[in-house]
Amino acid sequence: MGEHDANQRFVAETTVEPDHIARARTHALELGAAPISAPVGAQIAVLAAASRALNIVEIGTGAGVSGLWLLRGSPRATLTTIDKEPEHLGAARQAFAEARIPAARARFITGRAADVLPRMNEASYDIVLVDADPESVLEDVEHGLRLVRAGGTVLVPRVLHGGAVSDPVRRDPVTTAYRSLIQETQGSPAVIGALSTAGEGLLQLTTVDDDR
C-alpha cells in the first residue's frame, strides 16, 4: 500500500460519522444513491460551520447524507435541496425526520437542476453543493457561482471522478469536464479555489468579495 492509500485509509477509519447520518448512508446504498464519503461529509460540515451558513442549496439530494452533514455544521441554516428522483427525496425526508431536523429548515424540490436553478435568486446563498449529474457539472457549477453571495462557496464532491481526472489517458466527456473545471477555476481571479484529495475529492470555490 502506497503512502497516499495509507493516508486515505487512515482518514476514513478515523472520521466519526454520527449515527443518524450513518443510518441515512445505509438507506442510500440500498437505493443505489451513492452518498458522499464520511471524510468529505466532515469537510463540508466544517466549511458550513466556518462560514456560519444560513442559506444553503444542494444540487443532488441523494438519500440525505450530504444535507445532514451540511446541517450538522450549520444547525441554524435552511437547506434547499433539489433532485429529479422522487424516491431519493422521499428517503431524504425520512432521514431528516429521524434526525429531528425541523421541517422549516429543509425545502425539498423535485425537478432537474437545469429547470430549477434559473428560477432561483442570485447572490442569495452562502453555500451551494453540486452533486447531481456529472454530465452537467459545468453548467451546475456556473449556476452555483451565480447563486452564492460575494464570499460564498460552491462545493463539488467526487471531482476526481474515481481517479480518472489525474489519468491523462482518460479523455471521456465527464472526465474532461471535471478536469477543465479544476484547471479553469484554479486560475480564475473570480474565485479562491482549493482541491482536497480526501475521500473521493472535494473542490472548494469561494467567490472573491471585493469589499473584504
GROMACS .gro file of C-alpha atoms in nm:
model
  212
    1MET     CA    1   0.000   0.000   0.000
    2GLY     CA    2   0.138   0.339  -0.104
    3GLU     CA    3   0.158   0.643   0.123
    4HIS     CA    4  -0.147   0.804  -0.040
    5ASP     CA    5  -0.358   0.492   0.003
    6ALA     CA    6  -0.245   0.455   0.364
    7ASN     CA    7  -0.337   0.817   0.434
    8GLN     CA    8  -0.678   0.776   0.271
    9ARG     CA    9  -0.747   0.464   0.475
   10PHE     CA   10  -0.639   0.636   0.798
   11VAL     CA   11  -0.864   0.935   0.730
   12ALA     CA   12  -1.159   0.709   0.650
   13GLU     CA   13  -1.109   0.499   0.963
   14THR     CA   14  -1.071   0.795   1.199
   15THR     CA   15  -1.364   1.004   1.070
   16VAL     CA   16  -1.656   0.963   1.307
   17GLU     CA   17  -1.996   0.972   1.140
   18PRO     CA   18  -2.298   1.049   1.362
   19ASP     CA   19  -2.546   0.765   1.394
   20HIS     CA   20  -2.828   0.944   1.213
   21ILE     CA   21  -2.604   1.008   0.913
   22ALA     CA   22  -2.477   0.650   0.916
   23ARG     CA   23  -2.838   0.528   0.901
   24ALA     CA   24  -2.907   0.758   0.607
   25ARG     CA   25  -2.594   0.622   0.438
   26THR     CA   26  -2.719   0.265   0.473
   27HIS     CA   27  -3.051   0.360   0.316
   28ALA     CA   28  -2.875   0.548   0.036
   29LEU     CA   29  -2.669   0.242  -0.054
   30GLU     CA   30  -2.983   0.029  -0.055
   31LEU     CA   31  -3.142   0.272  -0.300
   32GLY     CA   32  -2.833   0.290  -0.518
   33ALA     CA   33  -2.798   0.662  -0.443
   34ALA     CA   34  -2.424   0.665  -0.378
   35PRO     CA   35  -2.360   0.906  -0.087
   36ILE     CA   36  -2.053   1.120  -0.033
   37SER     CA   37  -1.791   0.962   0.191
   38ALA     CA   38  -1.770   1.042   0.560
   39PRO     CA   39  -1.437   1.232   0.520
   40VAL     CA   40  -1.593   1.457   0.256
   41GLY     CA   41  -1.902   1.495   0.472
   42ALA     CA   42  -1.689   1.608   0.763
   43GLN     CA   43  -1.516   1.863   0.540
   44ILE     CA   44  -1.838   2.019   0.418
   45ALA     CA   45  -1.967   2.033   0.775
   46VAL     CA   46  -1.656   2.227   0.879
   47LEU     CA   47  -1.697   2.465   0.585
   48ALA     CA   48  -2.062   2.523   0.671
   49ALA     CA   49  -1.967   2.590   1.033
   50ALA     CA   50  -1.677   2.819   0.946
   51SER     CA   51  -1.891   3.028   0.711
   52ARG     CA   52  -2.182   3.036   0.955
   53ALA     CA   53  -2.402   2.946   0.661
   54LEU     CA   54  -2.769   3.032   0.694
   55ASN     CA   55  -2.889   2.959   0.339
   56ILE     CA   56  -2.766   2.650   0.157
   57VAL     CA   57  -2.857   2.494  -0.177
   58GLU     CA   58  -2.786   2.131  -0.254
   59ILE     CA   59  -2.799   2.011  -0.615
   60GLY     CA   60  -2.845   1.636  -0.587
   61THR     CA   61  -3.019   1.522  -0.269
   62GLY     CA   62  -2.946   1.151  -0.280
   63ALA     CA   63  -3.088   1.000   0.037
   64GLY     CA   64  -2.995   1.297   0.253
   65VAL     CA   65  -2.638   1.217   0.363
   66SER     CA   66  -2.472   1.535   0.234
   67GLY     CA   67  -2.761   1.752   0.352
   68LEU     CA   68  -2.736   1.609   0.703
   69TRP     CA   69  -2.363   1.678   0.710
   70LEU     CA   70  -2.419   2.039   0.599
   71LEU     CA   71  -2.682   2.096   0.868
   72ARG     CA   72  -2.459   1.934   1.126
   73GLY     CA   73  -2.205   2.206   1.051
   74SER     CA   74  -2.460   2.487   1.050
   75PRO     CA   75  -2.755   2.396   1.274
   76ARG     CA   76  -2.937   2.724   1.209
   77ALA     CA   77  -2.922   2.701   0.830
   78THR     CA   78  -3.211   2.646   0.590
   79LEU     CA   79  -3.136   2.387   0.322
   80THR     CA   80  -3.295   2.386  -0.023
   81THR     CA   81  -3.226   2.050  -0.185
   82ILE     CA   82  -3.303   1.954  -0.545
   83ASP     CA   83  -3.328   1.609  -0.702
   84LYS     CA   84  -3.504   1.467  -1.006
   85GLU     CA   85  -3.572   1.135  -0.832
   86PRO     CA   86  -3.883   1.143  -0.607
   87GLU     CA   87  -3.769   0.822  -0.437
   88HIS     CA   88  -3.444   0.987  -0.330
   89LEU     CA   89  -3.625   1.290  -0.195
   90GLY     CA   90  -3.860   1.063  -0.003
   91ALA     CA   91  -3.567   0.885   0.157
   92ALA     CA   92  -3.408   1.218   0.248
   93ARG     CA   93  -3.731   1.343   0.405
   94GLN     CA   94  -3.741   1.029   0.619
   95ALA     CA   95  -3.374   1.070   0.718
   96PHE     CA   96  -3.431   1.434   0.814
   97ALA     CA   97  -3.739   1.344   1.017
   98GLU     CA   98  -3.550   1.068   1.201
   99ALA     CA   99  -3.270   1.318   1.271
  100ARG     CA  100  -3.534   1.557   1.412
  101ILE     CA  101  -3.449   1.830   1.165
  102PRO     CA  102  -3.734   2.086   1.189
  103ALA     CA  103  -3.946   2.088   0.874
  104ALA     CA  104  -3.891   2.462   0.834
  105ARG     CA  105  -3.517   2.407   0.789
  106ALA     CA  106  -3.542   2.191   0.476
  107ARG     CA  107  -3.713   2.255   0.143
  108PHE     CA  108  -3.731   1.961  -0.098
  109ILE     CA  109  -3.771   2.035  -0.470
  110THR     CA  110  -3.840   1.764  -0.727
  111GLY     CA  111  -3.700   1.852  -1.068
  112ARG     CA  112  -3.400   1.878  -1.295
  113ALA     CA  113  -3.136   2.125  -1.184
  114ALA     CA  114  -3.138   2.284  -1.530
  115ASP     CA  115  -3.505   2.369  -1.484
  116VAL     CA  116  -3.497   2.474  -1.117
  117LEU     CA  117  -3.175   2.672  -1.081
  118PRO     CA  118  -3.250   2.951  -1.333
  119ARG     CA  119  -3.555   3.046  -1.123
  120MET     CA  120  -3.358   3.086  -0.800
  121ASN     CA  121  -3.239   3.423  -0.672
  122GLU     CA  122  -2.879   3.506  -0.748
  123ALA     CA  123  -2.628   3.614  -0.482
  124SER     CA  124  -2.862   3.482  -0.212
  125TYR     CA  125  -2.690   3.175  -0.068
  126ASP     CA  126  -2.389   3.106   0.149
  127ILE     CA  127  -2.310   2.758   0.014
  128VAL     CA  128  -2.411   2.565  -0.297
  129LEU     CA  129  -2.322   2.195  -0.309
  130VAL     CA  130  -2.308   2.047  -0.660
  131ASP     CA  131  -2.354   1.670  -0.658
  132ALA     CA  132  -2.602   1.586  -0.934
  133ASP     CA  133  -2.542   1.452  -1.285
  134PRO     CA  134  -2.169   1.451  -1.372
  135GLU     CA  135  -2.264   1.527  -1.731
  136SER     CA  136  -2.396   1.869  -1.627
  137VAL     CA  137  -2.132   1.960  -1.369
  138LEU     CA  138  -2.001   2.262  -1.561
  139GLU     CA  139  -2.348   2.410  -1.601
  140ASP     CA  140  -2.440   2.335  -1.239
  141VAL     CA  141  -2.124   2.500  -1.106
  142GLU     CA  142  -2.189   2.803  -1.325
  143HIS     CA  143  -2.535   2.831  -1.171
  144GLY     CA  144  -2.387   2.776  -0.825
  145LEU     CA  145  -2.142   3.063  -0.865
  146ARG     CA  146  -2.433   3.285  -0.969
  147LEU     CA  147  -2.642   3.183  -0.669
  148VAL     CA  148  -2.383   3.233  -0.393
  149ARG     CA  149  -2.329   3.572  -0.233
  150ALA     CA  150  -1.995   3.752  -0.250
  151GLY     CA  151  -1.767   3.543  -0.032
  152GLY     CA  152  -1.998   3.241  -0.067
  153THR     CA  153  -1.873   2.895  -0.152
  154VAL     CA  154  -1.951   2.633  -0.417
  155LEU     CA  155  -1.859   2.276  -0.321
  156VAL     CA  156  -1.812   1.996  -0.574
  157PRO     CA  157  -1.760   1.646  -0.432
  158ARG     CA  158  -1.648   1.347  -0.646
  159VAL     CA  159  -1.449   1.592  -0.857
  160LEU     CA  160  -1.159   1.346  -0.901
  161HIS     CA  161  -1.403   1.110  -1.074
  162GLY     CA  162  -1.268   0.790  -0.925
  163GLY     CA  163  -0.907   0.875  -1.010
  164ALA     CA  164  -0.984   0.930  -1.378
  165VAL     CA  165  -0.909   1.304  -1.369
  166SER     CA  166  -0.542   1.250  -1.286
  167ASP     CA  167  -0.502   0.994  -1.567
  168PRO     CA  168  -0.400   1.185  -1.882
  169VAL     CA  169  -0.516   0.895  -2.098
  170ARG     CA  170  -0.877   0.938  -1.986
  171ARG     CA  171  -1.050   1.182  -2.220
  172ASP     CA  172  -1.417   1.087  -2.199
  173PRO     CA  173  -1.658   1.384  -2.173
  174VAL     CA  174  -1.724   1.358  -1.799
  175THR     CA  175  -1.357   1.325  -1.706
  176THR     CA  176  -1.267   1.610  -1.938
  177ALA     CA  177  -1.539   1.828  -1.782
  178TYR     CA  178  -1.411   1.768  -1.428
  179ARG     CA  179  -1.052   1.826  -1.537
  180SER     CA  180  -1.146   2.152  -1.712
  181LEU     CA  181  -1.344   2.266  -1.409
  182ILE     CA  182  -1.047   2.218  -1.179
  183GLN     CA  183  -0.794   2.379  -1.412
  184GLU     CA  184  -1.006   2.679  -1.507
  185THR     CA  185  -1.117   2.765  -1.155
  186GLN     CA  186  -0.770   2.729  -1.004
  187GLY     CA  187  -0.652   3.010  -1.230
  188SER     CA  188  -0.961   3.229  -1.208
  189PRO     CA  189  -0.938   3.570  -1.038
  190ALA     CA  190  -1.310   3.546  -0.953
  191VAL     CA  191  -1.272   3.264  -0.700
  192ILE     CA  192  -1.034   3.129  -0.440
  193GLY     CA  193  -1.013   2.757  -0.509
  194ALA     CA  194  -0.878   2.456  -0.325
  195LEU     CA  195  -0.882   2.088  -0.417
  196SER     CA  196  -0.892   1.826  -0.143
  197THR     CA  197  -0.798   1.465  -0.223
  198ALA     CA  198  -0.959   1.316   0.088
  199GLY     CA  199  -1.231   1.064   0.011
  200GLU     CA  200  -1.349   1.099  -0.347
  201GLY     CA  201  -1.217   1.454  -0.370
  202LEU     CA  202  -1.374   1.792  -0.297
  203LEU     CA  203  -1.335   2.112  -0.499
  204GLN     CA  204  -1.395   2.427  -0.293
  205LEU     CA  205  -1.461   2.756  -0.472
  206THR     CA  206  -1.515   3.073  -0.269
  207THR     CA  207  -1.614   3.379  -0.468
  208VAL     CA  208  -1.396   3.685  -0.423
  209ASP     CA  209  -1.554   3.954  -0.208
  210ASP     CA  210  -1.428   4.290  -0.335
  211ASP     CA  211  -1.525   4.457  -0.006
  212ARG     CA  212  -1.307   4.237   0.215
   0.00000   0.00000   0.00000
